[in-house]
Amino acid sequence: MRIDIITLFPEMFDGFMSQSILQRAQQKGLATINIHQLRNYVSKTDKHKNVDDYAFGGGAGMVMSCEPILNCMEALEKEVKYDEKIFVTPDGEQLKQDRVNNLSLKGNILILCGRYKGVDQRIRDNFITLELSIGDYVLSGGELAAAVLTDSIVRLIPGVLSDESSALLDSFQGDLLDAPVYTRPAEYKGMAVPEVLLSGHQAKIDEWRYQKSLEKTKERRPDLLKD
């Protein structure tokens, strides 16, 4: 999989993309993640490298301009055909596990990070294929959302996790929150691990985990069970 991220702050991704699962995916050749500085695509005649301008109609906040974004997209699309061109924005579709599962099956993804008051609507209307939000709140820019989206997708690529079945048991897979988990020692300061997990009886363990997942989901996210 190839993921290209367009941003005004590429340095924000340096540590995140070079650690843990994302690093492993790239080292294994299972994912290629490229970060592109949008200012590099401003018209050569613009000495100030402006990427934004005032909004028509007035109002506070600057708007990211069409030209550098489209210049960048067009340059990248000379190299690769994208399955999705995503804009991360608070007013997009809320990101859920089903959508992540679907995106993990794609070959090439482009992610545009917004800043300031947002991007010119003409980019969204004509060049973006999917708009996603990681929650009902506003961040200073789309970089953190793009990092979250990238991590959620890449970890599902076969071969990235050492135990591929782990991802299938995560919260929200199957519309349930994950069951409680425990590790050694079996008893610590009077607190014991549930006996069923020590029984070695896999069918009983699976049933216990399912029931606990159901209980937690009913308590914390009953909306997931509405269907």
Coordinates of N, CA and C in Angstrom, one line a residue:
M1 N 0.8 -1.2 0.0 CA 0.0 0.0 0.0 C 0.9 1.2 0.0
R2 N 0.4 2.2 -0.7 CA 1.1 3.5 -0.7 C 0.2 4.6 -0.2
I3 N 0.6 5.4 0.8 CA -0.1 6.5 1.3 C 0.7 7.8 1.2
D4 N 0.1 8.8 0.5 CA 0.7 10.1 0.3 C -0.1 11.1 1.1
I5 N 0.6 11.9 1.9 CA 0.0 12.9 2.8 C 0.5 14.2 2.4
I6 N -0.5 15.1 2.1 CA -0.2 16.5 1.8 C -0.4 17.4 3.0
T7 N 0.6 18.2 3.4 CA 0.6 18.9 4.6 C 1.5 20.2 4.5
L8 N 1.2 21.1 5.4 CA 2.0 22.3 5.6 C 3.1 22.1 6.6
F9 N 2.9 21.0 7.4 CA 3.8 20.7 8.5 C 4.3 19.3 8.5
P10 N 5.1 18.9 7.5 CA 5.6 17.6 7.4 C 6.4 17.1 8.6
E11 N 7.1 18.0 9.3 CA 7.9 17.6 10.5 C 7.0 17.0 11.6
M12 N 5.7 17.2 11.6 CA 4.9 16.7 12.6 C 4.8 15.2 12.5
F13 N 5.1 14.6 11.3 CA 4.9 13.2 11.1 C 6.2 12.4 11.4
D14 N 7.3 13.1 11.6 CA 8.6 12.5 11.6 C 8.7 11.3 12.7
G15 N 8.4 11.7 13.9 CA 8.5 10.6 15.0 C 7.4 9.6 14.8
F16 N 6.2 10.0 14.5 CA 5.1 9.1 14.5 C 5.3 8.0 13.4
M17 N 5.7 8.4 12.2 CA 5.8 7.5 11.1 C 7.1 6.6 11.2
S18 N 8.0 6.9 12.1 CA 9.2 6.1 12.2 C 9.3 5.2 13.4
Q19 N 8.2 5.0 14.0 CA 8.1 4.2 15.2 C 7.1 3.0 15.1
S20 N 7.3 2.0 15.9 CA 6.4 1.0 16.2 C 5.8 0.3 14.9
I21 N 4.5 0.1 14.8 CA 3.9 -0.6 13.8 C 4.1 0.0 12.4
L22 N 4.0 1.3 12.3 CA 4.2 2.0 11.0 C 5.6 1.9 10.5
Q23 N 6.6 1.9 11.4 CA 8.0 1.7 11.0 C 8.1 0.2 10.5
R24 N 7.5 -0.7 11.2 CA 7.6 -2.1 10.8 C 7.0 -2.4 9.5
A25 N 5.9 -1.8 9.2 CA 5.2 -2.0 7.9 C 6.1 -1.4 6.8
Q26 N 6.7 -0.3 7.0 CA 7.6 0.2 6.0 C 8.9 -0.6 5.8
Q27 N 9.4 -1.0 6.9 CA 10.6 -1.9 6.8 C 10.4 -3.2 6.1
K28 N 9.2 -3.7 6.2 CA 8.8 -5.0 5.6 C 8.4 -4.8 4.1
G29 N 8.3 -3.5 3.7 CA 7.9 -3.2 2.3 C 6.4 -3.4 2.1
L30 N 5.6 -3.4 3.2 CA 4.2 -3.6 3.1 C 3.4 -2.3 2.9
A31 N 4.1 -1.2 3.3 CA 3.5 0.1 3.2 C 4.5 1.1 2.9
T32 N 4.2 2.1 2.0 CA 5.1 3.2 1.7 C 4.3 4.5 2.1
I33 N 4.9 5.3 3.0 CA 4.2 6.5 3.4 C 5.1 7.7 3.1
N34 N 4.5 8.6 2.2 CA 5.2 9.7 1.7 C 4.6 11.0 2.3
I35 N 5.4 11.9 2.8 CA 4.9 13.2 3.3 C 5.3 14.3 2.3
H36 N 4.3 15.1 1.9 CA 4.6 16.1 0.9 C 4.3 17.5 1.4
Q37 N 5.3 18.4 1.3 CA 5.2 19.8 1.8 C 4.5 20.6 0.7
L38 N 3.3 21.1 1.1 CA 2.4 21.8 0.1 C 3.1 23.0 -0.4
R39 N 3.9 23.7 0.4 CA 4.5 25.0 -0.1 C 5.4 24.7 -1.3
N40 N 5.9 23.5 -1.5 CA 6.7 23.2 -2.7 C 6.0 23.3 -4.0
Y41 N 4.6 23.4 -3.9 CA 3.8 23.3 -5.1 C 3.1 24.7 -5.3
V42 N 3.6 25.7 -4.6 CA 3.1 27.1 -4.9 C 3.7 27.6 -6.2
S43 N 3.0 28.4 -6.9 CA 3.6 28.9 -8.2 C 4.9 29.6 -8.0
K44 N 5.8 29.3 -8.9 CA 7.2 29.8 -8.8 C 7.2 31.3 -8.8
T45 N 6.2 32.0 -9.3 CA 6.2 33.4 -9.3 C 5.8 34.0 -8.0
D46 N 5.4 33.2 -7.0 CA 5.0 33.7 -5.7 C 6.2 33.6 -4.8
K47 N 6.9 34.7 -4.6 CA 8.1 34.6 -3.8 C 7.8 34.4 -2.3
H48 N 6.6 34.6 -1.9 CA 6.2 34.5 -0.4 C 5.7 33.1 -0.1
K49 N 5.5 32.3 -1.1 CA 5.0 30.9 -1.0 C 3.7 30.9 -0.2
N50 N 2.8 31.7 -0.6 CA 1.5 31.8 0.0 C 0.6 30.6 -0.4
V51 N 0.0 30.0 0.6 CA -0.9 28.8 0.4 C -2.3 29.1 0.8
D52 N -2.6 30.4 1.3 CA -3.9 30.7 1.7 C -4.3 32.1 1.4
D53 N -5.5 32.5 1.5 CA -6.0 33.8 1.2 C -7.3 34.1 2.0
Y54 N -7.7 35.3 2.0 CA -9.0 35.7 2.7 C -10.2 35.0 2.0
A55 N -11.2 34.8 2.9 CA -12.4 34.1 2.4 C -13.3 35.2 1.7
F56 N -13.9 34.8 0.5 CA -14.9 35.6 -0.1 C -16.0 35.8 0.8
G57 N -16.6 37.0 0.9 CA -17.7 37.2 1.8 C -17.4 37.6 3.2
G58 N -16.0 37.7 3.5 CA -15.6 38.1 4.8 C -15.6 37.0 5.8
G59 N -15.3 37.4 7.0 CA -15.3 36.4 8.1 C -13.9 36.1 8.6
A60 N -13.7 35.6 9.8 CA -12.4 35.4 10.4 C -11.8 34.1 9.8
G61 N -10.5 34.1 9.7 CA -9.8 32.9 9.3 C -9.4 32.9 7.8
M62 N -8.3 32.3 7.5 CA -7.8 32.2 6.1 C -8.2 30.9 5.5
V63 N -8.2 30.8 4.2 CA -8.7 29.6 3.5 C -7.5 29.1 2.6
M64 N -7.2 27.8 2.6 CA -6.2 27.3 1.8 C -6.6 27.3 0.3
S65 N -5.7 27.8 -0.5 CA -6.0 28.1 -1.9 C -6.0 26.8 -2.8
C66 N -6.7 26.9 -3.9 CA -6.8 25.8 -4.8 C -5.5 25.5 -5.5
E67 N -4.8 26.5 -6.0 CA -3.6 26.2 -6.9 C -2.6 25.3 -6.3
P68 N -2.0 25.6 -5.1 CA -1.0 24.7 -4.6 C -1.5 23.2 -4.4
I69 N -2.7 23.1 -3.9 CA -3.3 21.8 -3.6 C -3.4 21.0 -4.9
L70 N -4.0 21.7 -5.9 CA -4.2 21.0 -7.2 C -2.9 20.7 -7.9
N71 N -1.9 21.6 -7.8 CA -0.6 21.4 -8.4 C 0.0 20.1 -7.8
C72 N -0.1 20.0 -6.5 CA 0.5 18.8 -5.8 C -0.2 17.5 -6.2
M73 N -1.6 17.6 -6.2 CA -2.3 16.4 -6.6 C -2.0 16.0 -8.0
E74 N -1.9 16.9 -8.9 CA -1.7 16.6 -10.3 C -0.3 16.0 -10.5
A75 N 0.7 16.5 -9.7 CA 2.1 16.0 -9.8 C 2.1 14.6 -9.3
L76 N 1.4 14.3 -8.2 CA 1.4 13.0 -7.7 C 0.7 12.0 -8.5
E77 N -0.4 12.4 -9.2 CA -1.2 11.5 -10.0 C -0.5 11.2 -11.3
K78 N 0.6 11.9 -11.6 CA 1.4 11.4 -12.8 C 2.2 10.2 -12.4
E79 N 2.3 9.9 -11.1 CA 3.1 8.7 -10.7 C 2.2 7.6 -10.3
V80 N 1.0 7.9 -9.8 CA 0.2 6.8 -9.2 C -1.3 7.1 -9.4
K81 N -2.1 6.1 -9.5 CA -3.6 6.3 -9.6 C -4.1 6.0 -8.2
Y82 N -4.9 6.9 -7.6 CA -5.4 6.7 -6.2 C -6.7 6.0 -6.2
D83 N -6.9 5.1 -5.2 CA -8.2 4.5 -5.0 C -9.1 5.5 -4.2
E84 N -8.5 6.3 -3.3 CA -9.2 7.3 -2.6 C -8.4 8.5 -2.4
K85 N -9.0 9.7 -2.5 CA -8.3 10.9 -2.2 C -9.1 11.5 -1.0
I86 N -8.5 11.5 0.2 CA -9.3 11.8 1.4 C -8.9 13.2 2.0
F87 N -9.9 13.9 2.4 CA -9.7 15.1 3.1 C -10.2 14.9 4.6
V88 N -9.3 15.1 5.5 CA -9.6 14.9 6.9 C -10.2 16.2 7.5
T89 N -11.4 16.2 8.0 CA -12.1 17.4 8.3 C -13.2 17.1 9.4
P90 N -13.4 18.0 10.3 CA -14.4 17.8 11.4 C -15.8 17.5 10.9
D91 N -16.1 18.0 9.7 CA -17.5 17.9 9.1 C -17.6 16.7 8.2
G92 N -16.6 15.8 8.2 CA -16.7 14.6 7.3 C -17.4 13.5 8.0
E93 N -17.4 12.4 7.2 CA -18.0 11.1 7.8 C -17.2 10.7 9.0
Q94 N -17.9 10.3 10.1 CA -17.1 9.9 11.2 C -16.4 8.5 10.9
L95 N -15.2 8.5 11.2 CA -14.3 7.3 11.0 C -14.7 6.2 11.9
K96 N -15.1 5.0 11.3 CA -15.4 3.9 12.1 C -14.7 2.7 11.5
Q97 N -14.7 1.6 12.3 CA -13.9 0.4 12.0 C -14.2 -0.2 10.6
D98 N -15.5 -0.2 10.2 CA -15.9 -0.7 8.9 C -15.2 0.0 7.8
R99 N -15.2 1.3 7.9 CA -14.5 2.2 6.9 C -13.0 1.9 6.9
V100 N -12.4 1.8 8.1 CA -11.0 1.5 8.1 C -10.7 0.1 7.5
N101 N -11.5 -0.9 7.8 CA -11.3 -2.2 7.1 C -11.3 -2.1 5.6
N102 N -12.3 -1.3 5.1 CA -12.4 -1.1 3.7 C -11.2 -0.5 3.1
L103 N -10.7 0.6 3.8 CA -9.5 1.3 3.3 C -8.3 0.5 3.3
S104 N -8.2 -0.4 4.2 CA -7.0 -1.3 4.3 C -6.8 -2.2 3.1
L105 N -7.9 -2.4 2.3 CA -7.9 -3.2 1.2 C -7.5 -2.5 -0.1
K106 N -7.3 -1.1 0.0 CA -7.0 -0.3 -1.1 C -5.5 -0.4 -1.4
G107 N -5.1 0.1 -2.6 CA -3.7 0.0 -3.0 C -3.0 1.3 -2.8
N108 N -3.7 2.5 -3.1 CA -3.1 3.8 -3.0 C -4.1 4.8 -2.5
I109 N -3.6 5.5 -1.5 CA -4.5 6.5 -0.8 C -3.8 7.8 -0.7
L110 N -4.5 8.9 -1.0 CA -4.0 10.3 -0.8 C -4.7 10.9 0.4
I111 N -4.0 11.6 1.3 CA -4.7 12.3 2.4 C -4.3 13.7 2.4
L112 N -5.2 14.6 2.4 CA -5.0 16.1 2.4 C -5.3 16.6 3.8
C113 N -4.3 17.3 4.4 CA -4.5 17.9 5.7 C -4.8 19.3 5.6
G114 N -5.9 19.7 6.2 CA -6.4 21.1 6.2 C -5.7 21.9 7.3
R115 N -5.8 23.2 7.1 CA -5.3 24.2 8.1 C -6.1 25.4 8.1
Y116 N -6.0 26.3 9.1 CA -6.7 27.6 9.1 C -8.2 27.3 9.1
K117 N -8.9 28.0 8.2 CA -10.4 27.9 8.2 C -10.8 26.7 7.3
G118 N -9.9 26.1 6.7 CA -10.2 25.0 5.8 C -9.6 25.2 4.4
V119 N -10.1 24.4 3.4 CA -9.6 24.5 2.1 C -10.8 25.0 1.2
D120 N -10.4 25.6 0.1 CA -11.4 26.1 -0.9 C -12.3 24.9 -1.3
Q121 N -13.6 25.2 -1.2 CA -14.7 24.2 -1.4 C -14.5 23.5 -2.8
R122 N -14.0 24.2 -3.7 CA -13.9 23.6 -5.1 C -12.9 22.4 -5.1
I123 N -12.0 22.4 -4.2 CA -11.1 21.2 -4.1 C -11.9 20.1 -3.5
R124 N -12.7 20.3 -2.5 CA -13.5 19.3 -1.9 C -14.6 18.8 -2.9
D125 N -15.2 19.7 -3.6 CA -16.3 19.3 -4.5 C -15.8 18.5 -5.8
N126 N -14.6 18.8 -6.2 CA -14.2 18.3 -7.5 C -13.0 17.3 -7.5
F127 N -12.3 17.2 -6.4 CA -11.1 16.4 -6.4 C -11.0 15.4 -5.3
I128 N -11.7 15.6 -4.2 CA -11.7 14.7 -3.1 C -12.8 13.7 -3.2
T129 N -12.5 12.4 -2.9 CA -13.4 11.3 -3.1 C -14.0 10.9 -1.8
L130 N -13.4 11.3 -0.7 CA -13.9 10.8 0.7 C -13.5 11.8 1.7
E131 N -14.4 12.3 2.6 CA -14.1 13.2 3.7 C -14.3 12.4 5.0
L132 N -13.3 12.5 5.9 CA -13.4 11.7 7.1 C -13.1 12.6 8.3
S133 N -13.8 12.3 9.4 CA -13.6 13.0 10.7 C -13.2 12.0 11.8
I134 N -12.3 12.3 12.6 CA -12.0 11.3 13.7 C -12.7 11.7 15.0
G135 N -13.6 12.7 14.9 CA -14.4 13.0 16.1 C -15.1 14.4 16.0
D136 N -16.0 14.6 16.9 CA -16.8 15.8 16.9 C -16.1 16.9 17.7
Y137 N -14.9 17.3 17.2 CA -14.1 18.4 17.8 C -13.2 18.9 16.8
V138 N -12.6 20.1 17.0 CA -11.8 20.7 16.0 C -10.3 20.7 16.5
L139 N -9.4 20.4 15.6 CA -8.0 20.4 15.9 C -7.4 21.6 15.2
S140 N -6.1 21.9 15.5 CA -5.5 23.0 14.8 C -5.2 22.8 13.3
G141 N -5.2 21.5 13.0 CA -5.0 21.1 11.6 C -5.2 19.6 11.4
G142 N -5.1 19.1 10.2 CA -5.5 17.8 9.9 C -4.4 16.8 10.1
E143 N -3.2 17.2 10.5 CA -2.1 16.3 10.6 C -2.3 15.2 11.6
L144 N -2.8 15.5 12.8 CA -3.1 14.5 13.8 C -4.1 13.5 13.3
A145 N -5.2 14.0 12.7 CA -6.2 13.1 12.1 C -5.6 12.2 11.0
A146 N -4.7 12.8 10.2 CA -4.1 12.0 9.1 C -3.2 10.9 9.7
A147 N -2.5 11.2 10.8 CA -1.7 10.2 11.5 C -2.6 9.1 12.1
V148 N -3.7 9.4 12.7 CA -4.6 8.4 13.3 C -5.1 7.6 12.2
L149 N -5.6 8.2 11.1 CA -6.1 7.4 10.0 C -5.1 6.4 9.4
T150 N -3.9 6.9 9.2 CA -2.8 6.1 8.6 C -2.5 4.9 9.5
D151 N -2.4 5.1 10.8 CA -2.1 4.0 11.7 C -3.3 3.0 11.7
S152 N -4.5 3.5 11.7 CA -5.6 2.6 11.8 C -5.7 1.7 10.6
I153 N -5.3 2.2 9.4 CA -5.3 1.5 8.1 C -4.1 0.5 8.1
V154 N -2.9 1.0 8.3 CA -1.7 0.2 8.0 C -1.6 -1.0 8.9
R155 N -2.1 -0.9 10.2 CA -2.0 -2.0 11.1 C -2.8 -3.2 10.6
L156 N -3.8 -3.0 9.7 CA -4.6 -4.1 9.2 C -4.1 -4.8 8.0
I157 N -3.0 -4.2 7.4 CA -2.4 -4.9 6.2 C -1.8 -6.2 6.6
P158 N -2.2 -7.3 5.9 CA -1.6 -8.6 6.3 C -0.1 -8.6 6.4
G159 N 0.4 -9.2 7.5 CA 1.8 -9.2 7.6 C 2.4 -8.1 8.5
V160 N 1.7 -7.1 8.8 CA 2.2 -6.0 9.6 C 2.2 -6.4 11.0
L161 N 1.2 -6.9 11.6 CA 1.2 -7.4 13.0 C 1.7 -8.8 13.0
S162 N 2.5 -9.1 14.1 CA 3.1 -10.4 14.2 C 2.0 -11.5 14.4
D163 N 0.9 -11.1 15.0 CA -0.2 -12.0 15.1 C -1.4 -11.4 14.4
E164 N -1.7 -11.8 13.1 CA -2.8 -11.1 12.4 C -4.1 -11.2 13.0
S165 N -4.4 -12.3 13.8 CA -5.7 -12.5 14.4 C -5.9 -11.4 15.4
S166 N -4.9 -10.8 15.9 CA -5.0 -9.7 17.0 C -5.9 -8.6 16.5
A167 N -5.8 -8.2 15.3 CA -6.6 -7.1 14.7 C -8.0 -7.4 14.6
L168 N -8.3 -8.7 14.4 CA -9.7 -9.1 14.2 C -10.4 -9.2 15.5
L169 N -9.7 -9.1 16.6 CA -10.3 -9.1 17.9 C -10.4 -7.8 18.6
D170 N -10.0 -6.7 17.9 CA -10.0 -5.4 18.5 C -11.4 -4.9 18.8
S171 N -11.5 -3.9 19.6 CA -12.7 -3.2 19.8 C -13.3 -2.7 18.4
F172 N -14.6 -2.7 18.3 CA -15.3 -2.2 17.1 C -15.4 -3.2 16.0
Q173 N -14.5 -4.3 16.0 CA -14.7 -5.3 15.0 C -15.9 -6.1 15.4
G174 N -16.9 -6.2 14.6 CA -18.1 -6.9 14.9 C -19.0 -6.0 15.8
D175 N -18.8 -4.7 15.8 CA -19.6 -3.8 16.6 C -19.6 -4.0 18.1
L176 N -18.6 -4.6 18.6 CA -18.4 -4.8 20.0 C -17.1 -4.2 20.6
L177 N -17.2 -3.8 21.8 CA -15.9 -3.3 22.4 C -15.2 -4.6 22.9
D178 N -13.9 -4.5 23.0 CA -13.0 -5.6 23.4 C -13.3 -6.1 24.8
A179 N -13.1 -7.3 25.1 CA -13.2 -7.9 26.4 C -12.0 -7.5 27.3
P180 N -12.1 -7.5 28.6 CA -11.0 -7.3 29.5 C -9.8 -8.2 29.2
V181 N -8.6 -7.8 29.4 CA -7.4 -8.6 29.2 C -6.6 -8.6 30.4
Y182 N -5.8 -9.7 30.6 CA -5.0 -9.9 31.8 C -3.7 -10.5 31.4
T183 N -2.7 -10.4 32.3 CA -1.4 -11.0 32.0 C -0.8 -11.5 33.4
R184 N 0.3 -12.2 33.4 CA 0.9 -12.7 34.6 C 1.4 -11.5 35.5
P185 N 1.4 -11.8 36.8 CA 1.0 -13.0 37.5 C -0.5 -13.2 37.6
A186 N -0.9 -14.4 37.9 CA -2.3 -14.7 38.0 C -3.0 -14.1 39.2
E187 N -2.2 -13.8 40.2 CA -2.7 -13.1 41.4 C -1.7 -12.0 41.8
Y188 N -2.2 -10.8 42.0 CA -1.3 -9.7 42.4 C -1.9 -8.8 43.5
K189 N -1.3 -8.8 44.6 CA -1.8 -8.1 45.8 C -3.3 -8.3 46.0
G190 N -3.6 -9.6 46.0 CA -5.0 -10.1 46.3 C -6.0 -9.9 45.1
M191 N -5.5 -9.4 44.0 CA -6.4 -9.3 42.8 C -6.1 -10.5 41.9
A192 N -7.1 -11.3 41.6 CA -7.0 -12.5 40.8 C -7.5 -12.4 39.4
V193 N -6.9 -13.1 38.5 CA -7.4 -13.2 37.1 C -8.6 -14.1 37.2
P194 N -9.7 -13.8 36.4 CA -10.8 -14.7 36.3 C -10.4 -16.2 36.0
E195 N -10.9 -17.1 36.8 CA -10.5 -18.5 36.7 C -10.7 -19.1 35.3
V196 N -11.7 -18.7 34.6 CA -12.0 -19.3 33.3 C -10.8 -19.0 32.3
L197 N -10.1 -17.9 32.5 CA -9.0 -17.6 31.6 C -7.8 -18.5 31.9
L198 N -7.8 -19.2 33.0 CA -6.7 -20.1 33.4 C -7.1 -21.6 33.2
S199 N -8.3 -21.8 32.7 CA -8.8 -23.2 32.6 C -8.3 -24.0 31.4
G200 N -7.8 -23.3 30.4 CA -7.3 -24.0 29.2 C -8.5 -24.5 28.3
H201 N -9.7 -24.2 28.7 CA -10.9 -24.6 27.9 C -11.3 -23.5 27.0
Q202 N -10.8 -23.6 25.7 CA -10.9 -22.5 24.8 C -12.4 -22.1 24.5
A203 N -13.3 -23.0 24.4 CA -14.7 -22.7 24.1 C -15.3 -21.9 25.2
K204 N -15.0 -22.2 26.5 CA -15.5 -21.5 27.6 C -14.8 -20.1 27.7
I205 N -13.5 -20.0 27.3 CA -12.8 -18.7 27.3 C -13.5 -17.8 26.2
D206 N -13.7 -18.4 25.1 CA -14.3 -17.6 24.0 C -15.7 -17.1 24.4
E207 N -16.5 -17.9 25.0 CA -17.8 -17.5 25.5 C -17.7 -16.4 26.5
W208 N -16.8 -16.6 27.5 CA -16.6 -15.5 28.5 C -16.2 -14.2 27.8
R209 N -15.3 -14.2 26.9 CA -14.9 -13.0 26.2 C -16.0 -12.3 25.5
Y210 N -16.8 -13.2 24.8 CA -18.0 -12.6 24.1 C -19.0 -12.0 25.1
Q211 N -19.3 -12.6 26.2 CA -20.2 -12.1 27.1 C -19.7 -10.8 27.7
K212 N -18.4 -10.7 28.0 CA -17.8 -9.5 28.6 C -17.8 -8.4 27.6
S213 N -17.6 -8.7 26.3 CA -17.6 -7.7 25.3 C -19.0 -7.2 25.2
L214 N -20.0 -8.0 25.2 CA -21.4 -7.6 25.1 C -21.8 -6.7 26.3
E215 N -21.4 -7.1 27.5 CA -21.7 -6.3 28.7 C -21.0 -4.9 28.6
K216 N -19.8 -4.9 28.2 CA -19.1 -3.6 28.1 C -19.7 -2.7 27.1
T217 N -20.1 -3.3 26.0 CA -20.7 -2.5 24.9 C -22.1 -2.0 25.3
K218 N -22.9 -2.8 26.0 CA -24.2 -2.4 26.5 C -24.0 -1.2 27.5
E219 N -23.0 -1.3 28.3 CA -22.7 -0.3 29.3 C -22.2 1.0 28.8
R220 N -21.2 0.9 27.9 CA -20.5 2.1 27.4 C -20.9 2.6 26.1
R221 N -21.3 1.7 25.2 CA -21.6 2.2 23.8 C -22.9 1.4 23.3
P222 N -24.0 1.6 24.0 CA -25.2 0.9 23.5 C -25.6 1.3 22.1
D223 N -25.1 2.4 21.6 CA -25.5 2.8 20.2 C -24.9 1.8 19.2
L224 N -23.9 1.1 19.6 CA -23.3 0.1 18.6 C -24.2 -1.1 18.5
L225 N -25.1 -1.3 19.4 CA -26.0 -2.5 19.4 C -27.4 -2.2 18.9
K226 N -27.6 -1.0 18.4 CA -29.0 -0.6 18.0 C -29.6 -1.4 16.9
D227 N -28.7 -2.0 16.1 CA -29.2 -2.8 15.0 C -29.3 -4.3 15.3

